[in-house]
GROMACS .gro file of C-alpha atoms in nm:
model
  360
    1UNK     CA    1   0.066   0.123   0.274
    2UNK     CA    2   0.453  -0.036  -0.571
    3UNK     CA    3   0.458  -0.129  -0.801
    4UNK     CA    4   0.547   0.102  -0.154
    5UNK     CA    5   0.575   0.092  -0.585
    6UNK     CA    6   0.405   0.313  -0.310
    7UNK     CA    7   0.276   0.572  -0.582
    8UNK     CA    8   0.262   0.287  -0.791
    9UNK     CA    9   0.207   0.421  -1.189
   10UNK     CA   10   0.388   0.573  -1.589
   11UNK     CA   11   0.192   0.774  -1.785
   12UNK     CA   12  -0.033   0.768  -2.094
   13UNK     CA   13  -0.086   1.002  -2.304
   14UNK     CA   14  -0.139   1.301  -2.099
   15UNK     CA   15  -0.523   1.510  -2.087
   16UNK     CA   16  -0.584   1.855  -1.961
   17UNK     CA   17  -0.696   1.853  -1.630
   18UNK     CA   18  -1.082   1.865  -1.583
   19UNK     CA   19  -1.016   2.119  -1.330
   20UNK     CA   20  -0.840   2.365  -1.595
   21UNK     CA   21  -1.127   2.309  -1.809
   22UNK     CA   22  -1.362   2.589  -1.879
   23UNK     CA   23  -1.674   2.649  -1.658
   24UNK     CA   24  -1.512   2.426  -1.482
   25UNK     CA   25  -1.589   2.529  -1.048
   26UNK     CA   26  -1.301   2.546  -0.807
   27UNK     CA   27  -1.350   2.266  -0.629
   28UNK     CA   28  -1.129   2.144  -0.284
   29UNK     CA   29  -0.910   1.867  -0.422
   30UNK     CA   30  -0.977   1.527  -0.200
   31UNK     CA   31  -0.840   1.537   0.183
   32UNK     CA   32  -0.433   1.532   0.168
   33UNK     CA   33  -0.318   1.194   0.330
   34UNK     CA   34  -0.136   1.342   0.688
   35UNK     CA   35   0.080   1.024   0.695
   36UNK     CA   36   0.338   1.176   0.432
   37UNK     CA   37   0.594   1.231   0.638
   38UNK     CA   38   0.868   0.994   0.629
   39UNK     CA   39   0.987   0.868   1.005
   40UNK     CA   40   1.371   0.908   0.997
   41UNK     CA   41   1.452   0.681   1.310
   42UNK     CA   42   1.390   0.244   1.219
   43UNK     CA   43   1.088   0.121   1.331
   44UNK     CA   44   0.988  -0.105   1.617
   45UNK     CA   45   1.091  -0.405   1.610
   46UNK     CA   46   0.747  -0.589   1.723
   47UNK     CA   47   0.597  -0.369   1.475
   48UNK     CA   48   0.771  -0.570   1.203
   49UNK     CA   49   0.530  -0.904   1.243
   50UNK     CA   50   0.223  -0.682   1.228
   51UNK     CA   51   0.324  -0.470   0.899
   52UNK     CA   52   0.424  -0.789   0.737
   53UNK     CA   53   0.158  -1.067   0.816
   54UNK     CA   54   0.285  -1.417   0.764
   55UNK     CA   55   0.054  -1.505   0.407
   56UNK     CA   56  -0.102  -1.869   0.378
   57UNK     CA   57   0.093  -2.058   0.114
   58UNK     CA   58  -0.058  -2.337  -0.141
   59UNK     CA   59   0.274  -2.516  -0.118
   60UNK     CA   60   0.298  -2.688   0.213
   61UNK     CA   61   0.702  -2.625   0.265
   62UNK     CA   62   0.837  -2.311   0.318
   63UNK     CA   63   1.185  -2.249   0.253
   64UNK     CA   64   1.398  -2.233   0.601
   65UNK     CA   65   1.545  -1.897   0.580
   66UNK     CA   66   1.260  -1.749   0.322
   67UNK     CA   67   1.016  -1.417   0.449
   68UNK     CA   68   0.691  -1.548   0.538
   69UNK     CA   69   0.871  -1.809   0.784
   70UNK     CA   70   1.065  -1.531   0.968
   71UNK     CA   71   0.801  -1.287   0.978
   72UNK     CA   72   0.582  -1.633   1.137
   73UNK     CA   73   0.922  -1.622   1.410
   74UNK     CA   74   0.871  -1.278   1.463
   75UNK     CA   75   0.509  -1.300   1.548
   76UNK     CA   76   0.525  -1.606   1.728
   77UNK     CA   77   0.791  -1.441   1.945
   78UNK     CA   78   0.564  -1.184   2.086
   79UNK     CA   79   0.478  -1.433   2.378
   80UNK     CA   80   0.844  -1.448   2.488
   81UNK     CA   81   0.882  -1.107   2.492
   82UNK     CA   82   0.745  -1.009   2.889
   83UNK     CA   83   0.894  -1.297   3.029
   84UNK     CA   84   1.232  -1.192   2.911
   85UNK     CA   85   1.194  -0.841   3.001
   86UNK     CA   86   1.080  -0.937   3.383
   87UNK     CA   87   1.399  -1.207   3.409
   88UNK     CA   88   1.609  -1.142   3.705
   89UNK     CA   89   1.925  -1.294   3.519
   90UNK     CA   90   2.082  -1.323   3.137
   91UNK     CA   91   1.880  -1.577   2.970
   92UNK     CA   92   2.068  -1.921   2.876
   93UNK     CA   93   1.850  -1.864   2.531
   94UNK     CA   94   2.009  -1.694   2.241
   95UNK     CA   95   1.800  -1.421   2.068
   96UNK     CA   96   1.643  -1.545   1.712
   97UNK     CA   97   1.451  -1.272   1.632
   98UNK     CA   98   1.462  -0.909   1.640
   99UNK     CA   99   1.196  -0.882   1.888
  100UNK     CA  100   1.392  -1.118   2.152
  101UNK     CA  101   1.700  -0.925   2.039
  102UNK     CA  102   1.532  -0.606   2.148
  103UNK     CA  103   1.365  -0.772   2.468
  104UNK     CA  104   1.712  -0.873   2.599
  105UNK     CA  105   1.884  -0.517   2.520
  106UNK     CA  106   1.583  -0.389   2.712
  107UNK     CA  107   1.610  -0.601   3.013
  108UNK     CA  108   1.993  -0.542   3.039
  109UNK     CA  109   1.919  -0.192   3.101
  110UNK     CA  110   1.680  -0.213   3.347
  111UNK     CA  111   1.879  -0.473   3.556
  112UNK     CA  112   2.191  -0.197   3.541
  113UNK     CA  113   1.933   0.061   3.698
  114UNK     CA  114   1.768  -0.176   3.913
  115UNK     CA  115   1.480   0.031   3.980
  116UNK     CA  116   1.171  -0.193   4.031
  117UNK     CA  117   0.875   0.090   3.991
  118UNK     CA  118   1.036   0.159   3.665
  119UNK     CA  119   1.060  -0.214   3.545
  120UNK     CA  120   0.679  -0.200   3.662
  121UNK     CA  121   0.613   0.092   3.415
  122UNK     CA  122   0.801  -0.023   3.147
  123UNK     CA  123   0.638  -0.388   3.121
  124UNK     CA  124   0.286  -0.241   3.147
  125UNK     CA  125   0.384  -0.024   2.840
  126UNK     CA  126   0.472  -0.264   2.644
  127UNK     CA  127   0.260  -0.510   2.769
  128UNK     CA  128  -0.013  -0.253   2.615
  129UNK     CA  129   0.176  -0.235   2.297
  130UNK     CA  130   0.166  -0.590   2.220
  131UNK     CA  131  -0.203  -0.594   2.303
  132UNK     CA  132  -0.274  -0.272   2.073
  133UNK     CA  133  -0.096  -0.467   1.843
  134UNK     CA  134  -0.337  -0.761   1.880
  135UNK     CA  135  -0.607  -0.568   1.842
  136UNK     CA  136  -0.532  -0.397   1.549
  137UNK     CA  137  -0.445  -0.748   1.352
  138UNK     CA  138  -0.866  -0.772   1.440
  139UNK     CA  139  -0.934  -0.468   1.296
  140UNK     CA  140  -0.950  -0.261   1.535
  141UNK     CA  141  -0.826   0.057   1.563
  142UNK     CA  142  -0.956   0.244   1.873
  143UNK     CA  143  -0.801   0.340   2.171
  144UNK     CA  144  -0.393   0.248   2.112
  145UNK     CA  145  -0.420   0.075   1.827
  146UNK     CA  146  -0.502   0.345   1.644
  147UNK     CA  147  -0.158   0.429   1.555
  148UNK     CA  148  -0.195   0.117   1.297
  149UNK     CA  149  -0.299   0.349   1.082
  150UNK     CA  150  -0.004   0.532   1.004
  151UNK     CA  151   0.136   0.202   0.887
  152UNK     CA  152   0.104   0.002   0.530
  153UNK     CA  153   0.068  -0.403   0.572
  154UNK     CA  154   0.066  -0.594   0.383
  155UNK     CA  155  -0.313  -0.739   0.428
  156UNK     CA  156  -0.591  -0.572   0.524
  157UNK     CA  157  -0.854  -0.696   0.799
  158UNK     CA  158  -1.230  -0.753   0.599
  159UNK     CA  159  -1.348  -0.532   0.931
  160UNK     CA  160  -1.151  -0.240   0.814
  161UNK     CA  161  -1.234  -0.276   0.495
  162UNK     CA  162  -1.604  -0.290   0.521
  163UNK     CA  163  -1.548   0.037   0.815
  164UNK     CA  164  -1.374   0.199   0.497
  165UNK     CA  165  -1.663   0.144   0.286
  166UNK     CA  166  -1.905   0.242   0.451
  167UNK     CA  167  -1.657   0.582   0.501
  168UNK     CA  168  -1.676   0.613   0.088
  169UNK     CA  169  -2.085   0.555   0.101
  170UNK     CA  170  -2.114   0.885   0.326
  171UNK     CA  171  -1.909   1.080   0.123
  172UNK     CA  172  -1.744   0.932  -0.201
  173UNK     CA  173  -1.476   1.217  -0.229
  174UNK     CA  174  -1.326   1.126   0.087
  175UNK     CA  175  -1.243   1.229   0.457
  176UNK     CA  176  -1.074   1.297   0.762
  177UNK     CA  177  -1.170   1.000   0.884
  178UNK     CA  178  -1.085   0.743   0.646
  179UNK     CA  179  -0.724   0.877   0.650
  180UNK     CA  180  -0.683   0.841   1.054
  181UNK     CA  181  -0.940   0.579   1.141
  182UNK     CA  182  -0.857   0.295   0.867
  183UNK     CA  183  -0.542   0.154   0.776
  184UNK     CA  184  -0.428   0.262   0.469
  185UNK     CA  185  -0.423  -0.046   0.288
  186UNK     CA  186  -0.749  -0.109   0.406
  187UNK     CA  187  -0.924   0.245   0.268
  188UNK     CA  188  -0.717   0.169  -0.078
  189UNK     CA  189  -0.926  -0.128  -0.135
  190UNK     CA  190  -1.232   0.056  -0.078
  191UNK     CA  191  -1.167   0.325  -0.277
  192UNK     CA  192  -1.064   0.093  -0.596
  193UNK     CA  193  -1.419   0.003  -0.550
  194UNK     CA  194  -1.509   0.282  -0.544
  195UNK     CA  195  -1.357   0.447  -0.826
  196UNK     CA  196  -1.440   0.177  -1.070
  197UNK     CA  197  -1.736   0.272  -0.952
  198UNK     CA  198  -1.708   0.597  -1.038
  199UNK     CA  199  -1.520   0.528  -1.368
  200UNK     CA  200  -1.815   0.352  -1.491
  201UNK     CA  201  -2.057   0.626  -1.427
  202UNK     CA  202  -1.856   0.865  -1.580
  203UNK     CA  203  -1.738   0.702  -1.899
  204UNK     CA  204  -2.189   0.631  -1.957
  205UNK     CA  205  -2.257   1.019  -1.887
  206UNK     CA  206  -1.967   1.132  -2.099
  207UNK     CA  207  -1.951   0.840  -2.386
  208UNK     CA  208  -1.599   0.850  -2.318
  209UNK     CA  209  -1.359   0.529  -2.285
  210UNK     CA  210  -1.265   0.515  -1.898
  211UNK     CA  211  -0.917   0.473  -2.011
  212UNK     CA  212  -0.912   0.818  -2.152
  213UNK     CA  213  -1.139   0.934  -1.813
  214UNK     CA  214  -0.837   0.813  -1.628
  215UNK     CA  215  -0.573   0.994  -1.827
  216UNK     CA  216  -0.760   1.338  -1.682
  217UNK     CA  217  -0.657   1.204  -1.326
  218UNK     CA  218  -0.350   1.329  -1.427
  219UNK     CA  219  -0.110   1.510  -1.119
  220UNK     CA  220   0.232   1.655  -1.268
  221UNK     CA  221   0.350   1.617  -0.906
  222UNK     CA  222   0.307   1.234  -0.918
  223UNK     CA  223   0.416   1.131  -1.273
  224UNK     CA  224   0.343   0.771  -1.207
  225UNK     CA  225   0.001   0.769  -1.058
  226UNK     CA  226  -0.135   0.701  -1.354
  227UNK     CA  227  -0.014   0.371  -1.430
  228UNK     CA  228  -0.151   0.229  -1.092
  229UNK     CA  229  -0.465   0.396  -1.182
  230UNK     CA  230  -0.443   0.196  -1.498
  231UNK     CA  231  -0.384  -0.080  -1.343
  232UNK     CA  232  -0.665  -0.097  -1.123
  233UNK     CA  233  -0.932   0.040  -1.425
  234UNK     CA  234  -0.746  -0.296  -1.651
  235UNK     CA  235  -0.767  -0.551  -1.367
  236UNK     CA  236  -1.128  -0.456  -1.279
  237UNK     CA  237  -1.282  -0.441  -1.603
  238UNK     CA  238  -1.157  -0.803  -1.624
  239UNK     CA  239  -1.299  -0.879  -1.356
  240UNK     CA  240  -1.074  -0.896  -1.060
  241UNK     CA  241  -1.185  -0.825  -0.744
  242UNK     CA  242  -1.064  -0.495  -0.562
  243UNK     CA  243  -0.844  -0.655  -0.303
  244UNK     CA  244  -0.689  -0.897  -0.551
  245UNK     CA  245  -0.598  -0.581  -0.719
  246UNK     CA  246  -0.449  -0.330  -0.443
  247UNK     CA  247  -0.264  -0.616  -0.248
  248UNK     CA  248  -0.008  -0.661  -0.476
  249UNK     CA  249   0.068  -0.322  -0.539
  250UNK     CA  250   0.110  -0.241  -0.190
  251UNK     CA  251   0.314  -0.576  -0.117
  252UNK     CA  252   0.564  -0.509  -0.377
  253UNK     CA  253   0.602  -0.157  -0.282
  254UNK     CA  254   0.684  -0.262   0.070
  255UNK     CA  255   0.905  -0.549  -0.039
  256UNK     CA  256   1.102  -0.293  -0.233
  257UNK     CA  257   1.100  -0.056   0.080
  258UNK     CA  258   1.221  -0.340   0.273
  259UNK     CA  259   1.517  -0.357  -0.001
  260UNK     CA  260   1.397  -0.669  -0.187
  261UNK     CA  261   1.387  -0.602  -0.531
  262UNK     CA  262   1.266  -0.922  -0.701
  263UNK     CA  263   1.382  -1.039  -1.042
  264UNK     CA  264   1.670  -0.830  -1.052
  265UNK     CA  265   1.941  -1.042  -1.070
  266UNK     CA  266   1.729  -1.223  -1.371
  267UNK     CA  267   1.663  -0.864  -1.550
  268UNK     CA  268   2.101  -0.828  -1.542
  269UNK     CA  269   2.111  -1.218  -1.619
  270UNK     CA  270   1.901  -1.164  -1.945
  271UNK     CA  271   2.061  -0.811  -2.028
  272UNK     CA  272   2.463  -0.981  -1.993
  273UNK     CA  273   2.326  -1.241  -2.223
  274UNK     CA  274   2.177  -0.965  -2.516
  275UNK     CA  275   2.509  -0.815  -2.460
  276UNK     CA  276   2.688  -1.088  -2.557
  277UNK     CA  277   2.431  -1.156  -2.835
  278UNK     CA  278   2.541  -0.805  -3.029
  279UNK     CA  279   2.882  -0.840  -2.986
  280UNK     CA  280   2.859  -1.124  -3.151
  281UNK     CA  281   2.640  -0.995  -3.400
  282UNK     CA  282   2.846  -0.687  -3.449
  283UNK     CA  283   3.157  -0.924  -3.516
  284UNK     CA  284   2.981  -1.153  -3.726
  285UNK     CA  285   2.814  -0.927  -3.933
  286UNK     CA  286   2.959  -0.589  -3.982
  287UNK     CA  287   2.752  -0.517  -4.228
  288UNK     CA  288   2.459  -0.462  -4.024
  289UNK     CA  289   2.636  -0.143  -3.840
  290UNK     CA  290   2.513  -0.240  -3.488
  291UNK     CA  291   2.598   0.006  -3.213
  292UNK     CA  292   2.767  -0.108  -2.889
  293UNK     CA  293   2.544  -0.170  -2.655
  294UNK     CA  294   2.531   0.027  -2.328
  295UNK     CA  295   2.704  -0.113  -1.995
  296UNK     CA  296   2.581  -0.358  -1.828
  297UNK     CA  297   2.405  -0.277  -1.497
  298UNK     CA  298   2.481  -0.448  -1.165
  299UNK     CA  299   2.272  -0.514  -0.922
  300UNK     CA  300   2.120  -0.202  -0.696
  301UNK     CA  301   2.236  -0.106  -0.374
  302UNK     CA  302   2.009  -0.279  -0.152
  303UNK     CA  303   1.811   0.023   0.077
  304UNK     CA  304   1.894   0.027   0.453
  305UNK     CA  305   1.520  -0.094   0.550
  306UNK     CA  306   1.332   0.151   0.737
  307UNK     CA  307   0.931   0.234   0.750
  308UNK     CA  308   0.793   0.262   0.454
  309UNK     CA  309   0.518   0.554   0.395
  310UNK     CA  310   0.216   0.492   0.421
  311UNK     CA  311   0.064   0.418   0.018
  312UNK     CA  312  -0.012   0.697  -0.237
  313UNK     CA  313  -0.241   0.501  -0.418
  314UNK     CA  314  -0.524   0.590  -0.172
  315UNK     CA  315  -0.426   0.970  -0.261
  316UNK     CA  316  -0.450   0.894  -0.583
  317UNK     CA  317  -0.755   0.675  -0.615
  318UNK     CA  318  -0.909   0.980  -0.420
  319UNK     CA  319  -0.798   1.233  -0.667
  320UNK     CA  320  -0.925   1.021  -0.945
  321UNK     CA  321  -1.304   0.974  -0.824
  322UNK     CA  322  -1.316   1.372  -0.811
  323UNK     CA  323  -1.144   1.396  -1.156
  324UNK     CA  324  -1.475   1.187  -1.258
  325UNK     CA  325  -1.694   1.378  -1.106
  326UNK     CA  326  -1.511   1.692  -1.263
  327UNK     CA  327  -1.576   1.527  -1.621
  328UNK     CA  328  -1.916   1.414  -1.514
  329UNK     CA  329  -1.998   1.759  -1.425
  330UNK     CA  330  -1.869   1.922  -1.742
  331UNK     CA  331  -2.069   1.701  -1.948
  332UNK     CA  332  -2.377   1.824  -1.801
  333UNK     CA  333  -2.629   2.088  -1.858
  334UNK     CA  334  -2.661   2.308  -1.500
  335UNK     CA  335  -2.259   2.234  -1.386
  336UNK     CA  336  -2.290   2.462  -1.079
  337UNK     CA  337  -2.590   2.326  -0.940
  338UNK     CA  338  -2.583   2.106  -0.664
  339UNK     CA  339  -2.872   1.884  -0.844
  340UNK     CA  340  -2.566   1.773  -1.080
  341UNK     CA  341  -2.367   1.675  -0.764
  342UNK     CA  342  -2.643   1.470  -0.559
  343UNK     CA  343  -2.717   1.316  -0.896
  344UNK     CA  344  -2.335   1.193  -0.955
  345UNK     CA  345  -2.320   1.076  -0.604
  346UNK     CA  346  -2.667   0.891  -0.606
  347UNK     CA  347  -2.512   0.744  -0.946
  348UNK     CA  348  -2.208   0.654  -0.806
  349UNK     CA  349  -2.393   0.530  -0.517
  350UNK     CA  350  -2.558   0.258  -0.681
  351UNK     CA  351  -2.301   0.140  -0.938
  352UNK     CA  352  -2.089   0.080  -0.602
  353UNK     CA  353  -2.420  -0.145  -0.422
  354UNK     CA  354  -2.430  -0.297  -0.747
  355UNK     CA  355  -2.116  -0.488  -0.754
  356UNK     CA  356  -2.069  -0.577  -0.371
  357UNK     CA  357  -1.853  -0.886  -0.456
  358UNK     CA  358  -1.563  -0.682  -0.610
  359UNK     CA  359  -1.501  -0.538  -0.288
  360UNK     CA  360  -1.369  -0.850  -0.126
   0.00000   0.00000   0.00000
């Protein structure tokens, strides 16, 4: 929901778009993702632990102030939270995490106003939140927690991504319902799967290399979708399995929306040394006619954090099973029949049933 990159991609060399192509049908371009919209206002606090789910670690010491360990505070905190509200008195506890912070501000207010029907009403609220919350780290996403899927986490539950899958198998191209009834992160799995799925087809009807079948997925609107489309085509070929692939594109796109740009400081480290490498060249040996080199960056302004949108790459891995099908289709004899469509889909249909272990 990177590399947010969240349209993670650069671009190859650029193809015409199948759609452009000559007897080429109009055809509806994959559902638009209604999640695009950008929330201005910083997000829920308690929402926090269940974007970014504490990850099990091979090492077996964390580091005391590092993200996995406060995101763990966060979530373990959510147990605190209704007993703090309901206190008749200041607790004697100080506030570690943002949720506590936010229970306490909260509790102030309704001691002020002293209205005990409201306290009542405002507990069961968020008593309900924190359980929609619960449910949705289960995978599921009825009833309340079906806001979940607006968001992008960090992991995906195997429930949603199975749900997701089973979306794709009834209708490769896409729907309504895979945009508001899975998480995001969850359907972008899928639909890796399903668009290697679709890239293999393709490349054996066309004899064309599915690296040049991905170039077509080209959208001048997004000019870096096509690297994470690259990405995934790369990684899967060599065998990695679809989650293995999407996860940390999605993670590293929220890290950065979260303001942590990893390996910067290294990047500037290694630039201020090359820096100091042709000046000394340049002084040394004038005969080579170096040019200065250009300033030396400084670390970026780190980003106020706020949500992050929800991931492109589902857009895009949408756009890029109907550019296959829009190459398929132009390599075949009868383009405008809807023989050439079932057959694509039935194709596509068991090239994904074939490879069920690249899902998870």
């Amino acid at each position: 929901m990177p590399t947010t990159r969240c349209s993670p991609c650069g671009a190859p060399a650029s193809a015409t778009p199948p759609s452009s192509w000559p007897g080429s049908p109009t055809t509806s371009s994959p559902p638009q993702h209604p999640r695009t919209r950008r929330c201005a206002d910083p997000p829920v606090p308690r929402l926090l632990a269940f974007l970014h789910p504490p990850r099990q670690r091979r090492r077996p010491r964390r580091p005391p102030n590092g993200l996995a360990r406060q995101r763990q505070q966060e979530r373990d905190a959510f147990a605190r939270i209704l007993p703090l509200i309901t206190a008749t008195r200041p607790s004697d506890q100080p506030a570690t995490t943002k949720v506590e912070h936010a229970a306490l501000a909260l509790a102030r207010v309704l001691r002020v106003l002293d209205a005990s029907q409201l306290t009542t009403l405002v507990t069961t609220d968020v008593a309900a939140e924190l359980a929609a919350i619960e449910q949705a780290e289960r995978g599921d996403l009825s009833d309340r927690a079906q806001q979940a899927a607006t968001l992008s986490r960090e992991d995906a539950s195997p429930l949603q991504i199975s749900q997701a899958d089973r979306l794709l198998r009834d209708n490769p191209f896409g729907n309504q319902d895979l945009l508001t009834q899975v998480d995001p992160t969850a359907a972008a799995i899928a639909a890796a799967h399903w668009f290697h799925a679709a890239l293999a087809v393709t490349a054996r009807h066309t004899g064309m290399h599915p690296l040049h079948v991905v170039a077509g997925a080209e959208q001048p609107d997004k000019p870096l979708a096509i690297e994470s489309l690259t990405d995934v085509t790369t990684a899967m070929d060599d065998g990695t399995r679809a989650r293995h692939v999407v996860m940390p594109l999605i993670r590293n796109a929220l890290h950065i929306a979260d303001g942590h740009l990893h390996g910067i400081l290294d990047v500037q480290e290694r630039l201020t040394a090359a820096h100091h490498l042709i000046d000394k060249a340049r002084t040394t040996h004038p005969e080579l006619n170096l040019t200065p080199p250009p300033p030396s960056i400084s670390p970026p302004h780190r980003p106020r954090p706020g949500p992050p949108r929800p991931p492109d790459l589902l857009d895009n891995l949408l756009h890029a099973i109907t550019t296959c099908w829009h190459l398929y289709q132009h390599h075949t004899e009868n383009p405008h029949s809807q023989e050439a469509r079932q057959t694509f889909v039935t194709a596509l249909r068991e090239e994904a049933a074939s490879r069920p272990e690249r899902l998870l």
